[in-house]
């Protein structure tokens, strides 16, 4: 086990002293070592609140085979030393002697696990330093030790007797001193400038607030806001009905476009009158549901952050219609922030009669969430809205074209073949769940859905003005908030291109951008044990929203990447895939590969159908080495020359192919594969502890997970890409193909960071249709590559640690 | 979807009137229909607490394509009829027009889903009857509509202004009128009469209490007590080290035993002095952990039931050592009940200094839990302890021999090959997690563990006095409480024999015994959507623990069995497998079967090893029809004659085999299989809604699941059994086998309830070692059956509905 820790600060002794005093560990500056030990160690058992109970708790912690912490507290000068202290400390952190470590040698386990220790405990100052370090050390249950103490009631009486409750910061981070059970759960309707349902009225947006009751006593709190279109449910049955069957015909395109032709025109601003306003400070509706909550948000409730959820236009309880990523959805999210920061009205009911202010908000907002939720964080950031200080955007889309299309092809998000923008609109149109409300706008909705179906254009798959209006990267220059991006390197749903293109686009802006890349698919990072992501976000949000000068921007590395070979290992860099600095590009023509000829046929749809395969089956088969793959004839397998030593791919591989086909158009897919028998990480993280990640005292808990090795496999997909043969350079200009006549296509594979050990090699697989992601044409197409004239460019990191 | 409902009562109109009045739905007996409708329907939106918010909520519910409940409330006489009422009611219950049903025809959906409706709503009385019925109708989210209203705040102010909070009963069941967020979380140490760790002191047992804060205001509450040895964690690493490798040698047994020799001697009662007692009413320790909680218990917190957990001797925080099912563990559970009912002391700390009473308890206790937890419920019931009114025992062991042994063989619980009583003792010995405490009793623990290893006797696999001490069925006559038993018909971990032998043993006792058999494996039933198990348990516990005269014993059927062919269908019977009444036994000699000879060889271990198979692989392969199974040569596959019509097997199939073998001993396994291509239920229930089963207002939620059909399969295991060839009649008397000389063995297969449709037939598979369950002998053994002299007896239910 390795418990990597980034967010622990090491302040000077004076600061440590002051902070320990605030926690109650120091009564008198003159206390000697014995007095300190005898006063402080019993405080580490907050669930025991009589002396006798504390004595028993001390006696449960062994310091050697025959003595316990109770002996040590009775006679500190006799028993206290570095070994006994850490023998006990590891038990306090949740580790077990005999199983995890030996009582006589805690040090070697601590080194292996990357837990910090002091060198000596001989004086009061030493002890306080060791105590400070211990309180900020990670436990076996994901959170820090002081968090763990808080989860056991350490701060249960912190606010007692105070007229106005107060925050507590320790080690630069907000501590859990507010009662998460005492929550005010409210609903308001935020007025937007939109009228997406064309009823002549501004769309009002239902917004849910969970605020610690301390706000009622005068504490102004910042907000973690999650714009979650799924918050009020999805229309799963309607989705089944509308999901597209992958088209058996690949269109021959005839019309090419210019950049200007595919550029979106900004919409006119609305000019409807605001509602009449009567003012109140109390809401008229309570929120009683328990679904759609993000555990990272919940973790911060007890730390003095309110959490706010809003699902946006066209969701249950709100006005408007779903629009799948267009500027109206951005405006929905922005409107909530503007209300939170006092610049826009909200009402206690949807009739707009009585206005209510976010009087309890300190004016600082962060956005959080994964997938569509993280996407709307990016969207809101590109508005430059004031008060939005940072976004923590996970597995997010930065351009919707990169979600549903690729290089002139219709592609599916991994696992959701046949999904498209219209399907997602239907899925999230939870306004339908309030039937009385839904029926009033049904004709408008039918019309809007038809417009989405037309705009998305499943015929050509080309980039157009409709998609351009859904490309947040057009507006990156507006971003003024700091950005945290989290993405899975194996996320074939929202593909890594989305985060890396965002990363690249933000490079020249005067903002901080922190990038986390993990080995998961489309999942959250906060409950992964080996990284202190939650604690880093506490450092980050304490700085961004509560103004704590904790150096968060310097402490958190610009780039954190999880290793794909050694479990529980995270690398830290100052850049990602930047060729000018510590990167190089290896360029090789494909005739250098060991292959089986230069031709293949695309007959994949027929094989797929005949064998009743699923998308998962196809994805497993197409990368299986050797002649025994069902799809062996439909792919060109090129084994690349082995590297002399281990290498780390990092960045965006590109491919330039010279080929001819015997049809007027074709799908070209390319997969870069790691080949060699080896134990590799499983696709999904394993559950380490079902309810181990505790989110507060007497409150909720989430599971703890970790990525790790599975059984031996023969190969693994590193990255892939797809291109329409008619789109040789971009997604809107097309070429006419003359069957049998050579042409060239250039395209990027998905960005990657991949360490390839010495005993393994790369293979490049070129094939036609991808049953899991592209359309499924039934036309049998023959391909012939000019390998000498085809080039793969692999970006390599040259300073891998 | 079918929402089966048993626990809804239909009281007379006067009772309904009184109960509706208590909920606030009737202000004045003279109210006319219009007044009632206008007053009552807005009450169904408790989250909206202004008139405007309620009006909007009403307008969200459609009654037809152009009108809503708001129109109906404005003009009831114009709009109210049975169709509009149920068009709206279905939305209130969580169903969706267009997706689930048509607004113009709610009736046909309600019939299909088994939701009740009134025939006419023309008068005040009609309306009140319809309202009463609606409040007691099941929602799409598992709970009843009144429960759903409570989850949305309907009872949030129920206790306001009362000096002493009060219970509310509706339709015979306790309603959620207590705040589940306001819980007192306490720890006490109950003094037992045991001294399992031989320190000369009575073992004190840590016990955790969650009681609604209303107990502090004078409400006496009953207790749902779960004796959960896993409550304080398990020793997973130590288990890996001690788990047995299935033995490659099957012992040739030489010593036979008599019944008297294998009968356990009751232990002498302890006679140690009680601790000195100082009295208090407040505890010294709070419970801060969030793990090991059962959602059914949580559901009842807001209904005025305290929940109590205790892990027993040898667990973290308690004295004593683990003993795997012996009388000391029974006494641990009983001690807690005796404390709850005022007959035994408990202390605020483990030093036994200050005693504390369960002063908040009304003296009535039920036990709940699955697996080991349910097992200890049975154990406690066999003590006859006063105050234990009922147990709800799920997937529970009734004799430990039937968990780890079978007919003279060592067998594993399904999925846990190599586990045994000693492994489970190590697993649950969480006292080890408090190292200081653990080290004080390490020598005693090592000794106790050695005694378990000796007592369990993995060599012969025979029944002995050690196992007899762990056979709760010896003491069934002591049971005075009512029993609810729940078991999965596909539970090969705790096998169905445990529950059916218990059922049979309780037949003549003057207690109520309710049996629920579902199609799951080793899982809880309370979150399965198609049955109102939670509501039935509310009826049951309101009767048993709160004395509500609701007819629970008559309303709840004696036997409820989930159908294995039609999803969401539950049968109700007054008996199970009782040949005398509506059952018959079909007896057939095996020469009537269509087989492939009468011989086979047991070479399974070699095949298993050579092919690197898992237990799961073996279990799939051994029942795969046709010549292509890897294990075809090691099994005798006998296709039984097809039945003329559909039949339902119910009860315990038995097998009498006449055979010879070429070795002095052998394992004989038999599997009864359903053969024929068909879609059958998947082994695990599917998640319908992740957090849909809400356990209270602003409280926790569990997932909702349902069993359903998977993809087509060729066969499915119905039941199986294993016997040691040396144990022809029982588990302690042995026969010496002369190789080549015929002998007879008689044994039972696991009990079953299985509907076999007309187009399918049974096969009986006889084979040797079972890689998933038995030892794995490497001796190659040849078997030859005398089919004419071998008989299968199949119990059939003759009144299947």
Coordinates of N, CA and C in Angstrom, one line a residue, chain B residues 323-400:
Chain B
X323 N -16.0 -18.6 19.0 CA -16.2 -20.1 19.2 C -17.0 -20.7 18.1
X324 N -17.4 -19.9 17.1 CA -18.1 -20.4 15.9 C -19.3 -21.3 16.3
X325 N -20.3 -20.6 16.7 CA -21.7 -21.2 16.8 C -21.9 -22.0 18.0
X326 N -21.0 -22.0 19.0 CA -21.3 -22.8 20.2 C -22.2 -22.1 21.2
X327 N -22.6 -22.8 22.3 CA -23.5 -22.1 23.2 C -23.0 -20.8 23.8
X328 N -21.7 -20.5 23.8 CA -21.3 -19.2 24.3 C -21.7 -18.1 23.4
X329 N -21.7 -18.3 22.1 CA -22.2 -17.3 21.2 C -23.7 -17.1 21.4
X330 N -24.4 -18.2 21.6 CA -25.9 -18.0 21.9 C -26.1 -17.2 23.1
X331 N -25.3 -17.5 24.2 CA -25.4 -16.8 25.4 C -25.0 -15.3 25.3
X332 N -24.1 -15.0 24.4 CA -23.8 -13.6 24.1 C -25.0 -12.8 23.6
X333 N -25.7 -13.4 22.7 CA -26.9 -12.8 22.1 C -28.0 -12.7 23.2
X334 N -28.2 -13.8 23.9 CA -29.2 -13.8 24.9 C -28.9 -12.7 26.0
X335 N -27.7 -12.6 26.4 CA -27.3 -11.6 27.4 C -27.8 -10.2 27.0
X336 N -27.6 -9.8 25.8 CA -28.0 -8.5 25.4 C -29.6 -8.3 25.5
X337 N -30.3 -9.4 25.2 CA -31.8 -9.3 25.3 C -32.1 -9.2 26.8
X338 N -31.4 -10.0 27.6 CA -31.7 -9.9 29.1 C -31.4 -8.5 29.6
X339 N -30.3 -7.9 29.1 CA -30.1 -6.5 29.5 C -31.2 -5.6 29.1
X340 N -31.6 -5.7 27.8 CA -32.7 -4.9 27.3 C -34.0 -5.0 28.1
X341 N -34.2 -6.2 28.6 CA -35.4 -6.5 29.4 C -35.2 -6.4 30.9
X342 N -34.1 -5.8 31.3 CA -34.0 -5.5 32.7 C -33.5 -6.6 33.6
X343 N -33.0 -7.7 33.0 CA -32.7 -8.9 33.9 C -31.2 -9.1 34.0
X344 N -30.4 -8.2 33.5 CA -28.9 -8.4 33.5 C -28.3 -7.0 33.5
X345 N -27.1 -6.9 34.2 CA -26.5 -5.6 34.2 C -25.6 -5.3 32.9
X346 N -25.5 -4.1 32.6 CA -24.5 -3.6 31.6 C -23.8 -2.4 32.3
X347 N -22.6 -2.1 31.7 CA -21.8 -1.1 32.3 C -21.4 0.0 31.2
X348 N -21.1 1.2 31.7 CA -20.7 2.3 30.8 C -19.3 2.1 30.3
X349 N -18.5 1.4 31.0 CA -17.2 1.1 30.5 C -16.9 -0.4 30.7
X350 N -15.8 -0.9 30.1 CA -15.5 -2.3 30.2 C -14.9 -2.7 31.5
X351 N -14.6 -1.7 32.4 CA -14.1 -2.1 33.7 C -15.2 -2.5 34.7
X352 N -16.5 -2.4 34.2 CA -17.6 -2.8 35.0 C -17.9 -2.0 36.2
X353 N -17.4 -0.7 36.2 CA -17.6 0.1 37.4 C -19.0 0.7 37.6
X354 N -19.5 1.1 36.5 CA -20.8 1.8 36.6 C -21.9 1.2 35.8
X355 N -22.9 0.7 36.4 CA -24.0 0.0 35.7 C -25.0 1.0 35.1
X356 N -25.6 0.5 34.0 CA -26.6 1.3 33.3 C -27.7 0.4 32.8
X357 N -28.9 0.9 33.0 CA -30.1 0.1 32.5 C -30.6 0.6 31.2
X358 N -31.2 -0.3 30.5 CA -31.9 0.1 29.2 C -33.3 0.7 29.6
X359 N -33.2 1.8 30.2 CA -34.4 2.4 30.8 C -35.4 2.9 29.8
X360 N -34.9 3.0 28.5 CA -35.7 3.6 27.4 C -36.4 2.5 26.7
X361 N -36.2 1.2 27.0 CA -36.7 0.1 26.3 C -38.0 -0.4 26.8
X362 N -39.0 -0.7 26.0 CA -40.3 -1.1 26.4 C -40.3 -2.6 26.7
X363 N -39.2 -3.3 26.7 CA -39.1 -4.7 27.1 C -39.4 -5.7 26.0
X364 N -39.7 -5.2 24.8 CA -40.0 -6.1 23.7 C -38.9 -6.0 22.6
X365 N -38.4 -7.2 22.2 CA -37.2 -7.3 21.3 C -37.5 -8.2 20.2
X366 N -37.1 -7.8 19.0 CA -37.1 -8.7 17.8 C -35.6 -8.8 17.4
X367 N -35.2 -9.9 16.8 CA -33.9 -10.0 16.3 C -34.0 -10.1 14.7
X368 N -33.0 -9.5 14.1 CA -33.0 -9.5 12.6 C -31.6 -9.8 12.1
X369 N -31.5 -10.0 10.8 CA -30.2 -10.2 10.2 C -30.1 -11.5 9.3
X370 N -29.1 -11.5 8.5 CA -28.9 -12.5 7.5 C -27.6 -13.3 7.8
X371 N -27.6 -14.5 7.4 CA -26.4 -15.4 7.5 C -26.0 -15.6 8.9
X372 N -24.8 -15.3 9.3 CA -24.4 -15.5 10.7 C -25.3 -14.8 11.7
X373 N -25.7 -13.6 11.2 CA -26.6 -12.7 12.0 C -28.0 -13.4 12.3
X374 N -28.5 -14.0 11.2 CA -29.8 -14.7 11.3 C -29.6 -16.0 12.1
X375 N -28.4 -16.6 11.9 CA -28.1 -17.8 12.7 C -28.2 -17.5 14.2
X376 N -27.6 -16.4 14.6 CA -27.7 -16.1 16.0 C -29.1 -15.7 16.5
X377 N -29.9 -15.3 15.6 CA -31.3 -15.1 15.9 C -32.0 -16.5 16.3
X378 N -31.7 -17.5 15.5 CA -32.2 -18.8 15.8 C -31.7 -19.3 17.1
X379 N -30.4 -19.1 17.2 CA -29.7 -19.6 18.5 C -30.3 -18.9 19.7
X380 N -30.5 -17.6 19.7 CA -31.1 -16.9 20.8 C -32.6 -17.4 21.1
X381 N -33.3 -17.7 20.0 CA -34.7 -18.1 20.1 C -34.7 -19.5 20.8
X382 N -33.8 -20.4 20.6 CA -33.8 -21.7 21.2 C -33.5 -21.6 22.7
X383 N -33.1 -20.4 23.2 CA -32.9 -20.3 24.6 C -34.2 -20.1 25.3
X384 N -35.2 -19.7 24.6 CA -36.5 -19.4 25.2 C -36.5 -18.1 26.0
X385 N -35.5 -17.2 25.8 CA -35.3 -16.0 26.6 C -36.6 -15.2 26.5
X386 N -37.0 -14.7 27.7 CA -38.2 -13.8 27.8 C -37.9 -12.5 27.1
X387 N -38.9 -11.9 26.5 CA -38.8 -10.5 25.9 C -38.5 -10.6 24.5
X388 N -37.9 -11.7 24.0 CA -37.7 -11.9 22.6 C -39.0 -12.4 22.0
X389 N -39.7 -11.4 21.3 CA -41.0 -11.7 20.8 C -41.0 -12.4 19.5
X390 N -40.0 -12.1 18.6 CA -39.9 -12.7 17.3 C -38.5 -12.6 16.8
X391 N -38.2 -13.4 15.8 CA -37.0 -13.2 15.1 C -37.3 -13.2 13.6
X392 N -36.6 -12.4 12.8 CA -36.7 -12.3 11.4 C -35.3 -12.8 10.9
X393 N -35.3 -14.1 10.6 CA -34.0 -14.7 10.4 C -33.8 -15.0 8.9
X394 N -32.8 -14.5 8.3 CA -32.7 -14.6 6.8 C -31.4 -15.4 6.5
X395 N -31.5 -16.3 5.6 CA -30.4 -17.1 5.0 C -29.5 -17.7 6.2
X396 N -30.2 -18.2 7.2 CA -29.5 -18.6 8.4 C -29.2 -20.0 8.5
X397 N -28.2 -20.3 9.3 CA -27.8 -21.7 9.6 C -28.6 -22.2 10.8
X398 N -29.2 -23.4 10.7 CA -29.9 -24.0 11.8 C -29.0 -25.1 12.5
X399 N -28.0 -25.6 11.8 CA -27.1 -26.5 12.3 C -25.7 -26.3 11.6
X400 N -24.7 -26.1 12.4 CA -23.4 -25.8 11.7 C -22.8 -26.9 10.9

